[in-house]
JSON list of C-alpha atoms in Angstrom, two decimals:
[
{"chain": "A", "resi": 14, "resn": "UNK", "atom": "CA", "xyz": [4.58, 218.56, 21.51]},
{"chain": "A", "resi": 15, "resn": "UNK", "atom": "CA", "xyz": [3.97, 214.88, 22.14]},
{"chain": "A", "resi": 16, "resn": "UNK", "atom": "CA", "xyz": [6.38, 212.53, 20.42]},
{"chain": "A", "resi": 17, "resn": "UNK", "atom": "CA", "xyz": [5.48, 209.32, 18.69]},
{"chain": "A", "resi": 18, "resn": "UNK", "atom": "CA", "xyz": [6.11, 206.37, 20.99]},
{"chain": "A", "resi": 19, "resn": "UNK", "atom": "CA", "xyz": [7.99, 204.26, 18.45]},
{"chain": "A", "resi": 20, "resn": "UNK", "atom": "CA", "xyz": [7.52, 201.10, 20.50]},
{"chain": "A", "resi": 21, "resn": "UNK", "atom": "CA", "xyz": [3.73, 201.54, 20.32]},
{"chain": "A", "resi": 22, "resn": "UNK", "atom": "CA", "xyz": [3.52, 202.93, 16.80]},
{"chain": "A", "resi": 23, "resn": "UNK", "atom": "CA", "xyz": [5.51, 200.09, 15.21]},
{"chain": "A", "resi": 24, "resn": "UNK", "atom": "CA", "xyz": [4.90, 197.25, 17.63]},
{"chain": "A", "resi": 25, "resn": "UNK", "atom": "CA", "xyz": [6.11, 194.42, 15.41]},
{"chain": "A", "resi": 26, "resn": "UNK", "atom": "CA", "xyz": [9.42, 196.17, 14.76]},
{"chain": "A", "resi": 27, "resn": "UNK", "atom": "CA", "xyz": [9.83, 196.88, 18.47]},
{"chain": "A", "resi": 28, "resn": "UNK", "atom": "CA", "xyz": [9.06, 193.26, 19.30]},
{"chain": "A", "resi": 29, "resn": "UNK", "atom": "CA", "xyz": [11.69, 192.12, 16.81]},
{"chain": "A", "resi": 30, "resn": "UNK", "atom": "CA", "xyz": [14.24, 194.29, 18.64]},
{"chain": "A", "resi": 31, "resn": "UNK", "atom": "CA", "xyz": [13.14, 192.87, 22.00]},
{"chain": "A", "resi": 32, "resn": "UNK", "atom": "CA", "xyz": [13.47, 189.36, 20.58]},
{"chain": "A", "resi": 33, "resn": "UNK", "atom": "CA", "xyz": [16.94, 190.15, 19.23]},
{"chain": "A", "resi": 34, "resn": "UNK", "atom": "CA", "xyz": [18.02, 191.55, 22.61]},
{"chain": "A", "resi": 35, "resn": "UNK", "atom": "CA", "xyz": [16.73, 188.42, 24.37]},
{"chain": "A", "resi": 36, "resn": "UNK", "atom": "CA", "xyz": [18.63, 186.23, 21.91]},
{"chain": "A", "resi": 37, "resn": "UNK", "atom": "CA", "xyz": [21.85, 188.19, 22.47]},
{"chain": "A", "resi": 38, "resn": "UNK", "atom": "CA", "xyz": [21.42, 187.89, 26.23]},
{"chain": "A", "resi": 39, "resn": "UNK", "atom": "CA", "xyz": [20.72, 184.14, 26.07]},
{"chain": "A", "resi": 40, "resn": "UNK", "atom": "CA", "xyz": [23.70, 183.45, 23.80]},
{"chain": "A", "resi": 41, "resn": "UNK", "atom": "CA", "xyz": [25.94, 185.69, 25.92]},
{"chain": "A", "resi": 42, "resn": "UNK", "atom": "CA", "xyz": [25.01, 183.69, 29.00]},
{"chain": "A", "resi": 43, "resn": "UNK", "atom": "CA", "xyz": [25.73, 180.47, 27.09]},
{"chain": "A", "resi": 44, "resn": "UNK", "atom": "CA", "xyz": [29.13, 181.91, 26.15]},
{"chain": "A", "resi": 45, "resn": "UNK", "atom": "CA", "xyz": [29.96, 182.55, 29.81]},
{"chain": "A", "resi": 46, "resn": "UNK", "atom": "CA", "xyz": [29.32, 186.29, 30.02]},
{"chain": "A", "resi": 47, "resn": "UNK", "atom": "CA", "xyz": [27.69, 187.39, 33.24]},
{"chain": "A", "resi": 48, "resn": "UNK", "atom": "CA", "xyz": [24.56, 189.54, 33.33]},
{"chain": "A", "resi": 49, "resn": "UNK", "atom": "CA", "xyz": [26.68, 192.19, 35.08]},
{"chain": "A", "resi": 50, "resn": "UNK", "atom": "CA", "xyz": [29.02, 192.46, 32.09]},
{"chain": "A", "resi": 51, "resn": "UNK", "atom": "CA", "xyz": [26.06, 192.96, 29.76]},
{"chain": "A", "resi": 52, "resn": "UNK", "atom": "CA", "xyz": [24.48, 195.55, 32.05]},
{"chain": "A", "resi": 53, "resn": "UNK", "atom": "CA", "xyz": [27.78, 197.45, 32.26]},
{"chain": "A", "resi": 54, "resn": "UNK", "atom": "CA", "xyz": [27.80, 197.57, 28.45]},
{"chain": "A", "resi": 55, "resn": "UNK", "atom": "CA", "xyz": [24.18, 198.75, 28.45]},
{"chain": "A", "resi": 56, "resn": "UNK", "atom": "CA", "xyz": [24.87, 201.44, 31.02]},
{"chain": "A", "resi": 57, "resn": "UNK", "atom": "CA", "xyz": [28.09, 202.70, 29.43]},
{"chain": "A", "resi": 58, "resn": "UNK", "atom": "CA", "xyz": [26.52, 202.98, 25.97]},
{"chain": "A", "resi": 59, "resn": "UNK", "atom": "CA", "xyz": [23.51, 204.74, 27.49]},
{"chain": "A", "resi": 60, "resn": "UNK", "atom": "CA", "xyz": [25.85, 207.20, 29.25]},
{"chain": "A", "resi": 61, "resn": "UNK", "atom": "CA", "xyz": [27.58, 208.03, 25.98]},
{"chain": "A", "resi": 62, "resn": "UNK", "atom": "CA", "xyz": [24.28, 208.48, 24.16]},
{"chain": "A", "resi": 63, "resn": "UNK", "atom": "CA", "xyz": [22.64, 210.43, 26.99]},
{"chain": "A", "resi": 64, "resn": "UNK", "atom": "CA", "xyz": [19.58, 208.20, 27.20]},
{"chain": "A", "resi": 65, "resn": "UNK", "atom": "CA", "xyz": [17.89, 209.01, 30.51]},
{"chain": "A", "resi": 66, "resn": "UNK", "atom": "CA", "xyz": [15.36, 206.19, 30.27]},
{"chain": "A", "resi": 67, "resn": "UNK", "atom": "CA", "xyz": [18.02, 203.53, 29.65]},
{"chain": "A", "resi": 68, "resn": "UNK", "atom": "CA", "xyz": [20.39, 205.02, 32.24]},
{"chain": "A", "resi": 69, "resn": "UNK", "atom": "CA", "xyz": [17.64, 204.71, 34.82]},
{"chain": "A", "resi": 70, "resn": "UNK", "atom": "CA", "xyz": [16.76, 201.16, 33.79]},
{"chain": "A", "resi": 71, "resn": "UNK", "atom": "CA", "xyz": [20.29, 199.75, 33.59]},
{"chain": "A", "resi": 72, "resn": "UNK", "atom": "CA", "xyz": [21.67, 201.42, 36.71]},
{"chain": "A", "resi": 73, "resn": "UNK", "atom": "CA", "xyz": [18.76, 199.90, 38.65]},
{"chain": "A", "resi": 74, "resn": "UNK", "atom": "CA", "xyz": [19.43, 196.50, 37.04]},
{"chain": "A", "resi": 75, "resn": "UNK", "atom": "CA", "xyz": [23.07, 196.65, 38.12]},
{"chain": "A", "resi": 76, "resn": "UNK", "atom": "CA", "xyz": [22.12, 197.57, 41.67]},
{"chain": "A", "resi": 77, "resn": "UNK", "atom": "CA", "xyz": [19.55, 194.78, 41.80]},
{"chain": "A", "resi": 78, "resn": "UNK", "atom": "CA", "xyz": [22.23, 192.35, 40.57]},
{"chain": "A", "resi": 79, "resn": "UNK", "atom": "CA", "xyz": [24.41, 193.36, 43.52]},
{"chain": "A", "resi": 80, "resn": "UNK", "atom": "CA", "xyz": [26.73, 195.83, 41.84]},
{"chain": "A", "resi": 81, "resn": "UNK", "atom": "CA", "xyz": [27.86, 198.85, 43.82]},
{"chain": "A", "resi": 82, "resn": "UNK", "atom": "CA", "xyz": [27.00, 202.54, 43.67]},
{"chain": "A", "resi": 83, "resn": "UNK", "atom": "CA", "xyz": [30.74, 203.24, 43.51]},
{"chain": "A", "resi": 84, "resn": "UNK", "atom": "CA", "xyz": [31.27, 201.23, 40.31]},
{"chain": "A", "resi": 85, "resn": "UNK", "atom": "CA", "xyz": [28.20, 202.77, 38.69]},
{"chain": "A", "resi": 86, "resn": "UNK", "atom": "CA", "xyz": [29.33, 206.26, 39.68]},
{"chain": "A", "resi": 87, "resn": "UNK", "atom": "CA", "xyz": [32.82, 205.90, 38.21]},
{"chain": "A", "resi": 88, "resn": "UNK", "atom": "CA", "xyz": [31.81, 203.99, 35.09]},
{"chain": "A", "resi": 89, "resn": "UNK", "atom": "CA", "xyz": [32.47, 206.98, 32.76]},
{"chain": "A", "resi": 90, "resn": "UNK", "atom": "CA", "xyz": [36.07, 206.93, 34.06]},
{"chain": "A", "resi": 91, "resn": "UNK", "atom": "CA", "xyz": [36.46, 203.15, 34.19]},
{"chain": "A", "resi": 92, "resn": "UNK", "atom": "CA", "xyz": [39.96, 203.27, 32.68]},
{"chain": "A", "resi": 93, "resn": "UNK", "atom": "CA", "xyz": [41.16, 205.31, 35.66]},
{"chain": "A", "resi": 94, "resn": "UNK", "atom": "CA", "xyz": [40.10, 202.78, 38.29]},
{"chain": "A", "resi": 95, "resn": "UNK", "atom": "CA", "xyz": [40.94, 199.25, 39.33]},
{"chain": "A", "resi": 96, "resn": "UNK", "atom": "CA", "xyz": [37.27, 198.48, 40.05]},
{"chain": "A", "resi": 97, "resn": "UNK", "atom": "CA", "xyz": [36.58, 196.49, 36.89]},
{"chain": "A", "resi": 98, "resn": "UNK", "atom": "CA", "xyz": [37.80, 193.02, 35.94]},
{"chain": "A", "resi": 99, "resn": "UNK", "atom": "CA", "xyz": [39.78, 192.36, 32.77]},
{"chain": "A", "resi": 100, "resn": "UNK", "atom": "CA", "xyz": [36.68, 190.87, 31.17]},
{"chain": "A", "resi": 101, "resn": "UNK", "atom": "CA", "xyz": [34.60, 193.92, 32.11]},
{"chain": "A", "resi": 102, "resn": "UNK", "atom": "CA", "xyz": [37.30, 196.27, 30.80]},
{"chain": "A", "resi": 103, "resn": "UNK", "atom": "CA", "xyz": [37.40, 194.42, 27.48]},
{"chain": "A", "resi": 104, "resn": "UNK", "atom": "CA", "xyz": [33.60, 194.58, 27.26]},
{"chain": "A", "resi": 105, "resn": "UNK", "atom": "CA", "xyz": [33.67, 198.32, 27.96]},
{"chain": "A", "resi": 106, "resn": "UNK", "atom": "CA", "xyz": [36.28, 198.81, 25.21]},
{"chain": "A", "resi": 107, "resn": "UNK", "atom": "CA", "xyz": [33.88, 197.10, 22.81]},
{"chain": "A", "resi": 108, "resn": "UNK", "atom": "CA", "xyz": [30.92, 199.16, 24.04]},
{"chain": "A", "resi": 109, "resn": "UNK", "atom": "CA", "xyz": [32.76, 202.42, 23.43]},
{"chain": "A", "resi": 110, "resn": "UNK", "atom": "CA", "xyz": [34.19, 201.36, 20.06]},
{"chain": "A", "resi": 111, "resn": "UNK", "atom": "CA", "xyz": [30.75, 200.37, 18.74]},
{"chain": "A", "resi": 112, "resn": "UNK", "atom": "CA", "xyz": [29.09, 203.53, 20.08]},
{"chain": "A", "resi": 113, "resn": "UNK", "atom": "CA", "xyz": [31.78, 205.95, 18.88]},
{"chain": "A", "resi": 114, "resn": "UNK", "atom": "CA", "xyz": [32.35, 204.07, 15.62]},
{"chain": "A", "resi": 115, "resn": "UNK", "atom": "CA", "xyz": [32.62, 207.23, 13.52]},
{"chain": "A", "resi": 116, "resn": "UNK", "atom": "CA", "xyz": [35.35, 208.61, 15.79]},
{"chain": "A", "resi": 117, "resn": "UNK", "atom": "CA", "xyz": [37.41, 205.66, 16.92]},
{"chain": "A", "resi": 118, "resn": "UNK", "atom": "CA", "xyz": [37.78, 202.13, 15.67]},
{"chain": "A", "resi": 119, "resn": "UNK", "atom": "CA", "xyz": [39.56, 199.28, 17.38]},
{"chain": "A", "resi": 120, "resn": "UNK", "atom": "CA", "xyz": [42.73, 198.76, 15.42]},
{"chain": "A", "resi": 121, "resn": "UNK", "atom": "CA", "xyz": [44.11, 195.26, 14.92]},
{"chain": "A", "resi": 122, "resn": "UNK", "atom": "CA", "xyz": [46.38, 195.51, 17.95]},
{"chain": "A", "resi": 123, "resn": "UNK", "atom": "CA", "xyz": [43.54, 196.65, 20.22]},
{"chain": "A", "resi": 124, "resn": "UNK", "atom": "CA", "xyz": [41.28, 193.94, 18.85]},
{"chain": "A", "resi": 125, "resn": "UNK", "atom": "CA", "xyz": [43.99, 191.40, 19.55]},
{"chain": "A", "resi": 126, "resn": "UNK", "atom": "CA", "xyz": [44.15, 192.54, 23.16]},
{"chain": "A", "resi": 127, "resn": "UNK", "atom": "CA", "xyz": [40.45, 191.75, 23.56]},
{"chain": "A", "resi": 128, "resn": "UNK", "atom": "CA", "xyz": [41.22, 188.13, 22.74]},
{"chain": "A", "resi": 129, "resn": "UNK", "atom": "CA", "xyz": [43.42, 187.94, 25.83]},
{"chain": "A", "resi": 130, "resn": "UNK", "atom": "CA", "xyz": [40.28, 188.11, 27.96]},
{"chain": "A", "resi": 131, "resn": "UNK", "atom": "CA", "xyz": [37.38, 187.13, 25.68]},
{"chain": "A", "resi": 132, "resn": "UNK", "atom": "CA", "xyz": [36.63, 184.32, 23.27]},
{"chain": "A", "resi": 133, "resn": "UNK", "atom": "CA", "xyz": [35.59, 185.10, 19.72]},
{"chain": "A", "resi": 134, "resn": "UNK", "atom": "CA", "xyz": [32.00, 184.18, 20.65]},
{"chain": "A", "resi": 135, "resn": "UNK", "atom": "CA", "xyz": [32.08, 186.57, 23.60]},
{"chain": "A", "resi": 136, "resn": "UNK", "atom": "CA", "xyz": [33.50, 189.38, 21.46]},
{"chain": "A", "resi": 137, "resn": "UNK", "atom": "CA", "xyz": [30.81, 188.83, 18.84]},
{"chain": "A", "resi": 138, "resn": "UNK", "atom": "CA", "xyz": [28.03, 188.81, 21.41]},
{"chain": "A", "resi": 139, "resn": "UNK", "atom": "CA", "xyz": [29.34, 191.93, 23.15]},
{"chain": "A", "resi": 140, "resn": "UNK", "atom": "CA", "xyz": [29.40, 193.73, 19.80]},
{"chain": "A", "resi": 141, "resn": "UNK", "atom": "CA", "xyz": [25.80, 192.62, 19.24]},
{"chain": "A", "resi": 142, "resn": "UNK", "atom": "CA", "xyz": [24.89, 193.77, 22.78]},
{"chain": "A", "resi": 143, "resn": "UNK", "atom": "CA", "xyz": [26.38, 197.21, 22.11]},
{"chain": "A", "resi": 144, "resn": "UNK", "atom": "CA", "xyz": [24.60, 197.44, 18.77]},
{"chain": "A", "resi": 145, "resn": "UNK", "atom": "CA", "xyz": [21.32, 196.48, 20.42]},
{"chain": "A", "resi": 146, "resn": "UNK", "atom": "CA", "xyz": [21.49, 199.00, 23.27]},
{"chain": "A", "resi": 147, "resn": "UNK", "atom": "CA", "xyz": [22.51, 201.73, 20.83]},
{"chain": "A", "resi": 148, "resn": "UNK", "atom": "CA", "xyz": [19.31, 201.01, 18.91]},
{"chain": "A", "resi": 149, "resn": "UNK", "atom": "CA", "xyz": [17.19, 201.02, 22.08]},
{"chain": "A", "resi": 150, "resn": "UNK", "atom": "CA", "xyz": [18.81, 204.31, 23.16]},
{"chain": "A", "resi": 151, "resn": "UNK", "atom": "CA", "xyz": [17.75, 205.87, 19.89]},
{"chain": "A", "resi": 152, "resn": "UNK", "atom": "CA", "xyz": [14.19, 204.61, 20.22]},
{"chain": "A", "resi": 153, "resn": "UNK", "atom": "CA", "xyz": [13.97, 205.90, 23.80]},
{"chain": "A", "resi": 154, "resn": "UNK", "atom": "CA", "xyz": [15.49, 209.29, 22.98]},
{"chain": "A", "resi": 155, "resn": "UNK", "atom": "CA", "xyz": [13.44, 209.86, 19.84]},
{"chain": "A", "resi": 156, "resn": "UNK", "atom": "CA", "xyz": [10.26, 208.81, 21.66]},
{"chain": "A", "resi": 157, "resn": "UNK", "atom": "CA", "xyz": [11.22, 210.80, 24.77]},
{"chain": "A", "resi": 158, "resn": "UNK", "atom": "CA", "xyz": [10.42, 207.93, 27.10]},
{"chain": "A", "resi": 159, "resn": "UNK", "atom": "CA", "xyz": [9.83, 209.54, 30.50]},
{"chain": "A", "resi": 160, "resn": "UNK", "atom": "CA", "xyz": [11.81, 209.00, 33.67]},
{"chain": "A", "resi": 161, "resn": "UNK", "atom": "CA", "xyz": [9.67, 209.63, 36.69]},
{"chain": "A", "resi": 162, "resn": "UNK", "atom": "CA", "xyz": [10.74, 210.12, 40.29]},
{"chain": "A", "resi": 163, "resn": "UNK", "atom": "CA", "xyz": [10.49, 206.98, 42.38]},
{"chain": "A", "resi": 164, "resn": "UNK", "atom": "CA", "xyz": [9.01, 206.84, 45.83]}
]
């Protein structure tokens, strides 16, 4: 059975999400967050949600930005490595907390630790980034966006 391509069925809603994602990215850059940090959030959330389309897109974006295959490969076990900066680790904590919100919340102590490496603006924008990619994961999964072999 062919799924409804939500991005094509409800184009104005999809465009609003694209606009929101662009705004988050622009404000995150203004707040001093690197594109790599945002892509790590996108990839980690997509791993948790099992979104093949977004995994493909964001792993390629990280590679194109100069990130390494090693860091991408170990991202699910980021806590067990020394490959990620303090800022990246804080961003990944946020990504996981937003994505697994029904299972685990950041308590006040954990939230306080984020402030050791991120400003309030950066925390806010990383939460928005995680919210945004979670929404895109759901659109991609429900629409069954294809991932095709590359040449």
